[in-house]
Each structure stands twice: as structure tokens, then as C-alpha cells.
PDB file of C-alpha atoms in Angstrom:
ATOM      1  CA  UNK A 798     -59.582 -57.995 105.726  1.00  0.00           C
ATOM      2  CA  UNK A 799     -63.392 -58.659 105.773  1.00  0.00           C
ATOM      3  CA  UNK A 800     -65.209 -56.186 103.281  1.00  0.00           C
ATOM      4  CA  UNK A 801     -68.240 -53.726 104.024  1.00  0.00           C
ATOM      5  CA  UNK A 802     -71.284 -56.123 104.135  1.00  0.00           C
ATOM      6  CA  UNK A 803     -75.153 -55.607 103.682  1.00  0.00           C
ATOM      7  CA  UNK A 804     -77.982 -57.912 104.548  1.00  0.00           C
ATOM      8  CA  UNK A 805     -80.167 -58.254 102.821  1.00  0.00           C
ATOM      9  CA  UNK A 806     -79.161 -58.966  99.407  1.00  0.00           C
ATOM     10  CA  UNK A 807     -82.515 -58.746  97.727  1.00  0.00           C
ATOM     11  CA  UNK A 808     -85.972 -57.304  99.679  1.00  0.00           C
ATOM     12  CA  UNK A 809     -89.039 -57.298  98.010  1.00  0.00           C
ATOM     13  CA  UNK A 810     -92.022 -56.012 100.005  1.00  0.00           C
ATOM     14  CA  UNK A 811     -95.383 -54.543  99.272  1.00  0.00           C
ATOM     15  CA  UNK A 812     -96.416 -50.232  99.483  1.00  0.00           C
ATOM     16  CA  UNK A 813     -97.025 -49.388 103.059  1.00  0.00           C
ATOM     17  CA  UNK A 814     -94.649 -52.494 104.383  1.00  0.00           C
ATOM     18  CA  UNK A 815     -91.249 -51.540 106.421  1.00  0.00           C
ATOM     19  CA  UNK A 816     -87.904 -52.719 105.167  1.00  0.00           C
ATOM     20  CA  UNK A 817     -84.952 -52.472 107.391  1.00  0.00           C
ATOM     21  CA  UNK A 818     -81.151 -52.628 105.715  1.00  0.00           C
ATOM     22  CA  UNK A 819     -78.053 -53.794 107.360  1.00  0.00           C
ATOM     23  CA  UNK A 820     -74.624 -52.305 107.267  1.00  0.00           C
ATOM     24  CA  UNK A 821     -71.540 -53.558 108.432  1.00  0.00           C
ATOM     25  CA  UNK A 822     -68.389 -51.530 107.448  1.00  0.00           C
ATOM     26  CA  UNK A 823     -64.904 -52.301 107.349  1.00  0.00           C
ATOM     27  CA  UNK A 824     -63.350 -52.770 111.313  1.00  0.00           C
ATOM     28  CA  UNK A 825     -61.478 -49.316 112.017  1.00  0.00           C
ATOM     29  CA  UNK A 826     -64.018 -47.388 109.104  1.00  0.00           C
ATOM     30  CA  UNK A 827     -65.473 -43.867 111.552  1.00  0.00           C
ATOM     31  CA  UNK A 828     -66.758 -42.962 107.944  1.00  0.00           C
ATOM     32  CA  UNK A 829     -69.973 -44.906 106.921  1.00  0.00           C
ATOM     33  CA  UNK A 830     -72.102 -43.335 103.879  1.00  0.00           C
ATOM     34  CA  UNK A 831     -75.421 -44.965 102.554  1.00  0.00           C
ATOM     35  CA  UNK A 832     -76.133 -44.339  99.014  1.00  0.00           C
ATOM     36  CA  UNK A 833     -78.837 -45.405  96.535  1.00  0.00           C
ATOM     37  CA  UNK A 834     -78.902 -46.331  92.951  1.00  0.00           C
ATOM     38  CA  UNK A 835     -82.496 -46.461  91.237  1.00  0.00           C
ATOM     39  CA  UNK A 836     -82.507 -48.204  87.616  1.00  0.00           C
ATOM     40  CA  UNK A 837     -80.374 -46.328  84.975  1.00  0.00           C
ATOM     41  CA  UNK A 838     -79.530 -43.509  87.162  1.00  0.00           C
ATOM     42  CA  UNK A 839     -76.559 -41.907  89.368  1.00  0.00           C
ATOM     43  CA  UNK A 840     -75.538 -43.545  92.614  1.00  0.00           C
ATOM     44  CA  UNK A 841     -77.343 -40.743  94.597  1.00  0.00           C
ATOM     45  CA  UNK A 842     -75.777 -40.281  98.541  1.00  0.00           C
ATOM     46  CA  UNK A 843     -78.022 -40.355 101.398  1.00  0.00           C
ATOM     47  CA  UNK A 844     -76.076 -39.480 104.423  1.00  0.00           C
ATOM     48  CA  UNK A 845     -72.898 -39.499 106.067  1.00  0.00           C
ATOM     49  CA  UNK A 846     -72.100 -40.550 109.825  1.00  0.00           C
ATOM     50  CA  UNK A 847     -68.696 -40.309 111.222  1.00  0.00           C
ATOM     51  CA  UNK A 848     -68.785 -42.965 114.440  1.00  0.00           C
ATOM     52  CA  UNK A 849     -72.052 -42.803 115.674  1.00  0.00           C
ATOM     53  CA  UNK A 850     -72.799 -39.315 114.726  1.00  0.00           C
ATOM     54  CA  UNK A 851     -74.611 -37.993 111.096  1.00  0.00           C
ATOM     55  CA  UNK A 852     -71.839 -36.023 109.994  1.00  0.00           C
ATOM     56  CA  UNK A 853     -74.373 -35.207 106.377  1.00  0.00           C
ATOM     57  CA  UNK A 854     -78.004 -36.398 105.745  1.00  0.00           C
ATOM     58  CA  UNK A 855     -78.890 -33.832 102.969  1.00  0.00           C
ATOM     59  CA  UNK A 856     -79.276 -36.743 100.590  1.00  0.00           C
ATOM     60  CA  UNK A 857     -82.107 -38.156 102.627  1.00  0.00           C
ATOM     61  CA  UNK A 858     -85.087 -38.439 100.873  1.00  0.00           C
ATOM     62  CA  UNK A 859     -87.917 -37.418 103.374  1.00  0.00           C
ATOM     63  CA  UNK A 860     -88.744 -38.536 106.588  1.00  0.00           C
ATOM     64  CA  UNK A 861     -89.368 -41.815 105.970  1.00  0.00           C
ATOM     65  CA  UNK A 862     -85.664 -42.838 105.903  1.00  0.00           C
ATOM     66  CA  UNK A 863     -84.470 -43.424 109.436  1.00  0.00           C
ATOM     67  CA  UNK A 864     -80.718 -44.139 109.465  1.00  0.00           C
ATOM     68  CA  UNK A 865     -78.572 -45.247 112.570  1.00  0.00           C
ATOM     69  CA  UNK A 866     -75.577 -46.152 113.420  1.00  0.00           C
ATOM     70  CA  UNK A 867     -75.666 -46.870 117.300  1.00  0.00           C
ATOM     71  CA  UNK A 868     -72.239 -47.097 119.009  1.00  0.00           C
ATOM     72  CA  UNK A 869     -70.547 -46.450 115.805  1.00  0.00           C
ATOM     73  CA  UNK A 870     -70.203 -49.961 114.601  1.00  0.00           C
ATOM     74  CA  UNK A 871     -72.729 -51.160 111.927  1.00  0.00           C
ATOM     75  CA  UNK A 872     -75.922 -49.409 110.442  1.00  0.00           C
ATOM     76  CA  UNK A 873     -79.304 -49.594 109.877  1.00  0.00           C
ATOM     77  CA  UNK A 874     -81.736 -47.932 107.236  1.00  0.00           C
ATOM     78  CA  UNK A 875     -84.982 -48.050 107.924  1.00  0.00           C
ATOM     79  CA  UNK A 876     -87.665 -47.209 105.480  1.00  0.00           C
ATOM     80  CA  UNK A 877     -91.389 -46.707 106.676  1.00  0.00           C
ATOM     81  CA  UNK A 878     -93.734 -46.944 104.953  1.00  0.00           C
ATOM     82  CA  UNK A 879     -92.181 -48.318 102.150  1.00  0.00           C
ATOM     83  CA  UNK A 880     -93.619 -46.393  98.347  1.00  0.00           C
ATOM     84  CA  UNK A 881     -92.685 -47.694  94.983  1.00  0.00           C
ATOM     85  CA  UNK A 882     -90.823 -44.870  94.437  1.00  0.00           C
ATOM     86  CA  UNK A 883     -88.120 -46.291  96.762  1.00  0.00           C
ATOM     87  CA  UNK A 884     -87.226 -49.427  95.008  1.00  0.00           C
ATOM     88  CA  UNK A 885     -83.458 -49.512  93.846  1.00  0.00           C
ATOM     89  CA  UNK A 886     -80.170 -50.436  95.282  1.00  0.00           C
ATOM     90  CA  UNK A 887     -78.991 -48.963  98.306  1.00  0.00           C
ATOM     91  CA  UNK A 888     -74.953 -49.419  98.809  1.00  0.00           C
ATOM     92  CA  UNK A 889     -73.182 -49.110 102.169  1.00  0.00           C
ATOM     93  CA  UNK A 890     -69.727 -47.365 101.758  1.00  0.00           C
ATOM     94  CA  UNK A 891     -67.117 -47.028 104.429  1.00  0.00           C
ATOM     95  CA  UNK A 892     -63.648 -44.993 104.818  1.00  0.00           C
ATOM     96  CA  UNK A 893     -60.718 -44.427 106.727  1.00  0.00           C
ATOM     97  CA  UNK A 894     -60.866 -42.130 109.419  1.00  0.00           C
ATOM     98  CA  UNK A 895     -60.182 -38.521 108.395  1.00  0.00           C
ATOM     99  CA  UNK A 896     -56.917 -37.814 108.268  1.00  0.00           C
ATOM    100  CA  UNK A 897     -55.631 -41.063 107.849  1.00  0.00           C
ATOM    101  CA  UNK A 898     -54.466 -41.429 104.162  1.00  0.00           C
ATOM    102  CA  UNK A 899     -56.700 -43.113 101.530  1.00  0.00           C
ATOM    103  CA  UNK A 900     -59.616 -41.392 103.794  1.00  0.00           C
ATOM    104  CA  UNK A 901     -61.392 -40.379 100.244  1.00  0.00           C
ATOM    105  CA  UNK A 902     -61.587 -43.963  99.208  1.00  0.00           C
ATOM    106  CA  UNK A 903     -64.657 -45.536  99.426  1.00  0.00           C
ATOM    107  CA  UNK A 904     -65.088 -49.545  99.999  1.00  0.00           C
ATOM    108  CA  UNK A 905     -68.754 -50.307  98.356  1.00  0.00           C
ATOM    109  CA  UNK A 906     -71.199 -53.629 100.284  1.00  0.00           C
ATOM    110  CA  UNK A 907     -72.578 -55.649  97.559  1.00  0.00           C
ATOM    111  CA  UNK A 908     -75.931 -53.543  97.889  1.00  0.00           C
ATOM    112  CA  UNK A 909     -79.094 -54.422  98.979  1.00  0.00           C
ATOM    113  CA  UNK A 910     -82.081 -54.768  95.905  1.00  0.00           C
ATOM    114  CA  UNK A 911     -85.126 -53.565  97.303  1.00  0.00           C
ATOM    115  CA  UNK A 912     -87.843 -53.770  95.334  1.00  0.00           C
ATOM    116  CA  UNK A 913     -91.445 -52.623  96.522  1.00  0.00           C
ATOM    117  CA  UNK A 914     -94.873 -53.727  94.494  1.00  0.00           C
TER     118      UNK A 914
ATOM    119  CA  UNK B1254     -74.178 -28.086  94.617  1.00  0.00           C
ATOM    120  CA  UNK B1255     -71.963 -30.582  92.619  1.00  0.00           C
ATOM    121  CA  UNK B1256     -73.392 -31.959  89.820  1.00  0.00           C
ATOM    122  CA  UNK B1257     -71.492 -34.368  87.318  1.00  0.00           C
ATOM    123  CA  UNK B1258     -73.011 -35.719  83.795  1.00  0.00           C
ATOM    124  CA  UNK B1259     -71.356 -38.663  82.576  1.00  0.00           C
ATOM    125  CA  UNK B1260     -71.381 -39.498  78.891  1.00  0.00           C
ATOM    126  CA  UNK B1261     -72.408 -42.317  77.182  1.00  0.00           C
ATOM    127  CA  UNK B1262     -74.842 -44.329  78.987  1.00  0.00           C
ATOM    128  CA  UNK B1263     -73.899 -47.063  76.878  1.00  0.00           C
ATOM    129  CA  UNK B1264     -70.081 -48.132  75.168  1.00  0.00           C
ATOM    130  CA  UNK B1265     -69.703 -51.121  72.912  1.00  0.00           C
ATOM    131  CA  UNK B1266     -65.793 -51.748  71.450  1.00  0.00           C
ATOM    132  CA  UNK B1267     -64.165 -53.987  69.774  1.00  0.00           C
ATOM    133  CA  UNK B1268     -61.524 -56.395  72.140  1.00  0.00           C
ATOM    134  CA  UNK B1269     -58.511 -54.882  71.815  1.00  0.00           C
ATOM    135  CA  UNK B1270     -59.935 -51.329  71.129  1.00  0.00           C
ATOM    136  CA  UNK B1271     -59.449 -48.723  73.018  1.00  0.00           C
ATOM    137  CA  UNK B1272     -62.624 -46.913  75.284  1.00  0.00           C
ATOM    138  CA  UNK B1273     -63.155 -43.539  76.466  1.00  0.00           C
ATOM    139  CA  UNK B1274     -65.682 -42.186  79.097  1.00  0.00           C
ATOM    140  CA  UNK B1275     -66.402 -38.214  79.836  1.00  0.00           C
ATOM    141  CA  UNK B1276     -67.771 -36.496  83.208  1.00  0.00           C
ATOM    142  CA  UNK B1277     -67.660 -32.961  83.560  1.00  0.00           C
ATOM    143  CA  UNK B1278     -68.610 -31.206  87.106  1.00  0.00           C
ATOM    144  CA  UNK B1279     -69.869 -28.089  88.131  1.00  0.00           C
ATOM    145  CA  UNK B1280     -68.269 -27.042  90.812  1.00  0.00           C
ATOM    146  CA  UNK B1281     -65.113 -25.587  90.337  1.00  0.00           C
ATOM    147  CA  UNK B1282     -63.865 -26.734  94.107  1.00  0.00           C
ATOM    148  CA  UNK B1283     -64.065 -30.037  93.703  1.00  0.00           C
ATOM    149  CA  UNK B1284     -60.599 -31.850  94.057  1.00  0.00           C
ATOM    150  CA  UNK B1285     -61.033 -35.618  93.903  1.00  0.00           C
ATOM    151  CA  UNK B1286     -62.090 -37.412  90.928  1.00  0.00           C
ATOM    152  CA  UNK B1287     -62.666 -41.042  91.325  1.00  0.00           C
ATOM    153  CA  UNK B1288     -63.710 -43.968  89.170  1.00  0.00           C
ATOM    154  CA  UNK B1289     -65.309 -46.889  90.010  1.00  0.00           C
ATOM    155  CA  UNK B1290     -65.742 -50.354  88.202  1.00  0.00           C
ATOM    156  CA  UNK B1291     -68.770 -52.217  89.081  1.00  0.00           C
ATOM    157  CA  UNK B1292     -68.867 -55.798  87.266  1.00  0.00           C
ATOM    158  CA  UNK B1293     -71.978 -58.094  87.067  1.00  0.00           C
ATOM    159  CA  UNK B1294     -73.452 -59.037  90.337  1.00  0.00           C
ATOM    160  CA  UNK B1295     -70.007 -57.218  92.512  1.00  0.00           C
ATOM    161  CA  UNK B1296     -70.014 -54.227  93.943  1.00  0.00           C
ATOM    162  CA  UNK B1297     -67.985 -51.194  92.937  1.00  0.00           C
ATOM    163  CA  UNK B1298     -64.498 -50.444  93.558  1.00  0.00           C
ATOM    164  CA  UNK B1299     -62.274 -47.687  92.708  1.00  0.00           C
ATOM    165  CA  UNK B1300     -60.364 -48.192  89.921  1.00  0.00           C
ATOM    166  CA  UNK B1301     -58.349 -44.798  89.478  1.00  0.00           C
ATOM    167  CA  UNK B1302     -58.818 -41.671  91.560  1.00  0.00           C
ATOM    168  CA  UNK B1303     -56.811 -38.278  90.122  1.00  0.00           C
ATOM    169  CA  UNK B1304     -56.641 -35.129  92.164  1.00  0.00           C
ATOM    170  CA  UNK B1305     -56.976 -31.386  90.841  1.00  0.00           C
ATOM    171  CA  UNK B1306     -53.451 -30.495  91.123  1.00  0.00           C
ATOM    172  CA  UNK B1307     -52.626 -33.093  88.593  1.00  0.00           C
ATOM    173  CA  UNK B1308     -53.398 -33.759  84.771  1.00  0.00           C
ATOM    174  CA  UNK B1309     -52.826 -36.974  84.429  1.00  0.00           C
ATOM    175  CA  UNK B1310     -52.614 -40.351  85.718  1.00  0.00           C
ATOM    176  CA  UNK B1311     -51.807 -43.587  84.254  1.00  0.00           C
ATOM    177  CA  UNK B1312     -51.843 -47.788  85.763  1.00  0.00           C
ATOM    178  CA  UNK B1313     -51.309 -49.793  82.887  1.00  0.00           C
ATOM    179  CA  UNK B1314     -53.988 -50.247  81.142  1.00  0.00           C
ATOM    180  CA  UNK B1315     -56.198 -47.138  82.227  1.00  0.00           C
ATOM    181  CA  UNK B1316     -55.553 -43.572  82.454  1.00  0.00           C
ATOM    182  CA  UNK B1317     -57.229 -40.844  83.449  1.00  0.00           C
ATOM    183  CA  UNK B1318     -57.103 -37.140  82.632  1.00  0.00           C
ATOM    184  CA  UNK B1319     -58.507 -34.266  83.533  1.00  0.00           C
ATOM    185  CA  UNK B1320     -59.412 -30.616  82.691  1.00  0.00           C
ATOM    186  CA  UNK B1321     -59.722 -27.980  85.478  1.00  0.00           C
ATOM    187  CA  UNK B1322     -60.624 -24.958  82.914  1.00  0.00           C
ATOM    188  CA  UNK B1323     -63.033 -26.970  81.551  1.00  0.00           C
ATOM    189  CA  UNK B1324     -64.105 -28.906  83.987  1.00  0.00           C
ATOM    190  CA  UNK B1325     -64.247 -32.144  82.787  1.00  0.00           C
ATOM    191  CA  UNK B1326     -62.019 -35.910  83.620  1.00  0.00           C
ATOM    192  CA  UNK B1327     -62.546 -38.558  81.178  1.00  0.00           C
ATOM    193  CA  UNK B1328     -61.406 -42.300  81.539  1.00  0.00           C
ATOM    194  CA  UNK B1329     -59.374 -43.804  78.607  1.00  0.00           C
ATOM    195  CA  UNK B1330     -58.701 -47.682  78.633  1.00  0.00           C
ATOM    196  CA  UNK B1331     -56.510 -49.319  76.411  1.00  0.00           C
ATOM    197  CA  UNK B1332     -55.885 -52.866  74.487  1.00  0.00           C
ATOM    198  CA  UNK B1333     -59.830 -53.182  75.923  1.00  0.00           C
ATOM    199  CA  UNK B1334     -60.319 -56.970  77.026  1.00  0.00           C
ATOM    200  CA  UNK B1335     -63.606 -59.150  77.549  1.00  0.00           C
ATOM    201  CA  UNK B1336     -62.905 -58.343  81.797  1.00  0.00           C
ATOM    202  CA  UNK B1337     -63.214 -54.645  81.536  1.00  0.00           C
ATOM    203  CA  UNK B1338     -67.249 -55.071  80.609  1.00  0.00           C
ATOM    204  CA  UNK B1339     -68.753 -53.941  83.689  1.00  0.00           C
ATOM    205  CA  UNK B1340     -70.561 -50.445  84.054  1.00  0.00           C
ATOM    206  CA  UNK B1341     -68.317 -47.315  85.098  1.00  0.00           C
ATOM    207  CA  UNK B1342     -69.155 -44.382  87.108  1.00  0.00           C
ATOM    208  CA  UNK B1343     -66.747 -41.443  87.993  1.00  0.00           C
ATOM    209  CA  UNK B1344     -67.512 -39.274  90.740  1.00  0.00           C
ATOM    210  CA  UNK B1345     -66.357 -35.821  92.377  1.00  0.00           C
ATOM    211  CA  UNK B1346     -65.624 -34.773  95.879  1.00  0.00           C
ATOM    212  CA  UNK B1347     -65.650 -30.820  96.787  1.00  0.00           C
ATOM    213  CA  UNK B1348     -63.233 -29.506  98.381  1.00  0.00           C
ATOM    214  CA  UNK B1349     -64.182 -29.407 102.353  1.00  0.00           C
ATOM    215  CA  UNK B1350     -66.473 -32.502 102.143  1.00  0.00           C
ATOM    216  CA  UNK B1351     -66.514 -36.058 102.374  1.00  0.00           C
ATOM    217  CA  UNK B1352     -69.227 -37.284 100.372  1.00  0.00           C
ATOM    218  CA  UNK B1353     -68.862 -38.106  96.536  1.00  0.00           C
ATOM    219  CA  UNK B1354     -71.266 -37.121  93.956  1.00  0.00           C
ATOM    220  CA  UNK B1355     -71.508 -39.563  91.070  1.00  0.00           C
ATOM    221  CA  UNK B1356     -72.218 -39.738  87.676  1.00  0.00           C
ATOM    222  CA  UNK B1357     -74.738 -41.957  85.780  1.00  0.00           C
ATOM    223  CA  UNK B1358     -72.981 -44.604  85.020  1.00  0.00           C
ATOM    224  CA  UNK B1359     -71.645 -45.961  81.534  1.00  0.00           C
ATOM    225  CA  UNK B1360     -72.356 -50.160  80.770  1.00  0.00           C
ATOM    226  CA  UNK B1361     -68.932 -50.416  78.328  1.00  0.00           C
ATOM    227  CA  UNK B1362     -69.667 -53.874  76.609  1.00  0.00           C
ATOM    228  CA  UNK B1363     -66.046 -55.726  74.875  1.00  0.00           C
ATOM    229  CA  UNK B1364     -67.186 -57.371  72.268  1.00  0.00           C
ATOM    230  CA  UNK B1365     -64.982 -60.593  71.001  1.00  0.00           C
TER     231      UNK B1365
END
């Protein structure tokens, strides 16, 4: 079974530039969560979708995270414009359907390191 | 909402020792407990996950336990060896949602 995948590994870009991250989840996975790790600290949710919809986006930072997930397959975050603040590692998670058991566990991507100067 | 301190930041043992790290949560409706294992340059996976109508869970080497009156879980690994370095987070799901709230993360180092 192919795991959840992100692309890029590693982004470094400068304040003001947009950075676009890639999520592919598990085949089967409705549940897709984006989550963010900065240096030190908690692994800090974003949002939620279930399919193509955003089931929970409370995590979001402001509105210069865009996330989609059109057609319910992989995902996109887009962040624009880019502010130091944002560097960290942003994980891609997917799950089981609801309902289906082992729903609650999580399968992590490798992350993507984003790092803005 | 949930929030859930983890404690320490940092764990050195001896190989062989044994290791124990503490979360407590706020919310008295959450229902999952999970803890991951992230290892140098992987990503994390789940480890050991407990629910709140049980006290106790054990798979070999690792156990965890966990405290509904007082609101805490703790992870407790034994006969520690030089592949459990790696940093640890546990996490908490309410009761009614999806998403997991995590704790800060503990880097336990096995020393030789």
C-alpha cells in the first residue's frame, strides 16, 4: 500500500513569495487533515476535509492559507504571500472513512520543510 | 477547546532503562489518546492509541496508561534500546470530532 505523500520535501522561498504544497493521501482515505509543526512546538491542525468538502478549518491561520482538495483525491495548500512567521513543517494526514474501523488513525506524509527568509 | 501539555521536552536514559512521558488534557470528553513515534528524517506513526473506557494498554515493550479523574495518559517504555530515540508526541481526540490535538513533543535520546 503506497503511503500519504507530500511534494515538496524542502521549500525555501523569500517574504511576499507563494509556496504551494502537495498532498496525496492513502487510495480509499475521504479523511485528509493538514497540520503544521513550527520548531520546538506542538503539531498544530489546520483543517479537515472529508472528500472534497472542509469538514474543519478552525486551525487555519488567516486568510492567506488556501487549502483544496478538488474531486476529493489529493490536496493543495497554498500560502500567499508567504511571512516568516510561516516557516515550519506542514504534514499531510489521511484516515479511513468514518465508520470504517481504525477511522481515528492517522497515516502522517513525510512533511514538507518550508522555510521563508 | 482541547488543550494537552506534554512533559519533558527532552528525555535522555540509559539503554536498557526504562522511559516515561506525561500529557494531561483539558477536556474531559476527549476519548482517544494516541501516540506517535517520529524518528530522524520519517514521518510519524502511531505507536499505541488507548481509549477512555480503558486504563491500560500494553504491546511488548510499551504501555500506556491513563487517568480519566485526572486527566492525564503517560507513555512508559521498557528495556529502552538505541531504536526507540526518536521524538514522541501523544495527542487527544474529543469526543464528536475527528481532528487530534497534540502535544509538544518529547526528543527521548538512548544513550549506549
Amino acid at each position: 500500500e503506497a503511503g500519504v505523500t507530500q511534494f515538496p520535501s524542502h521549500s525555501v522561498i523569500e517574504k511576499g513569495q507563494t509556496v504551494t504544497l502537495r498532498c496525496d493521501p492513502i487510495s480509499g482515505h475521504d479523511n485528509l487533515y493538514w497540520y503544521r509543526r513550527v520548531m520546538g512546538k506542538e503539531i498544530k491542525f489546520l483543517l479537515h476535509f472529508v472528500k472534497e468538502s472542509k469538514q474543519d478549518e478552525s486551525g487555519m491561520p488567516n486568510n492567506r492559507f488556501l487549502a483544496e482538495r478538488t474531486g476529493g483525491t489529493y490536496s493543495t495548500l497554498k500560502v500567499q504571500p508567504a511571512e516568516l512567521e510561516d516557516s515550519g513543517v506542514y504534514f499531510c494526514a489521511s484516515s479511513q472513512p468514518y465508520g470504517v474501523r481504525g477511522t481515528e488513525k492517522l497515516f502522517f506524509g513525510s512533511g514538507t520543510q518550508l522555510s521563508v527568509l | 477547546g482541547e488543550n494537552v501539555e506534554q512533559h519533558p521536552s527532552t528525555l535522555s536514559v540509559q539503554e536498557g532503562d526504562s522511559a516515561v512521558i506525561k500529557c494531561t488534557y483539558s477536556d474531559s470528553a476527549s476519548n482517544y489518546f494516541p501516540w506517535y513515534k517520529q524518528e530522524l528524517g520519517k514521518r510519524p506513526q502511531l505507536i499505541i492509541d488507548i481509549r477512555s473506557n480503558v486504563g491500560e494498554k500494553k504491546d511488548q515493550r510499551i504501555a500506556v496508561t491513563l487517568n480519566k479523574t485526572a486527566k492525564h495518559f503517560s507513555l512508559h517504555i521498557t528495556e529502552t534500546q538505541p531504536e526507540d530515540s526518536a521524538v514522541y508526541f501523544c495527542a487527544a481526540r474529543i469526543q464528536g470530532a475527528q481532528k487530534l490535538v497534540f502535544g509538544q513533543g518529547t526528543r527521548l535520546t538512548i544513550n549506549p
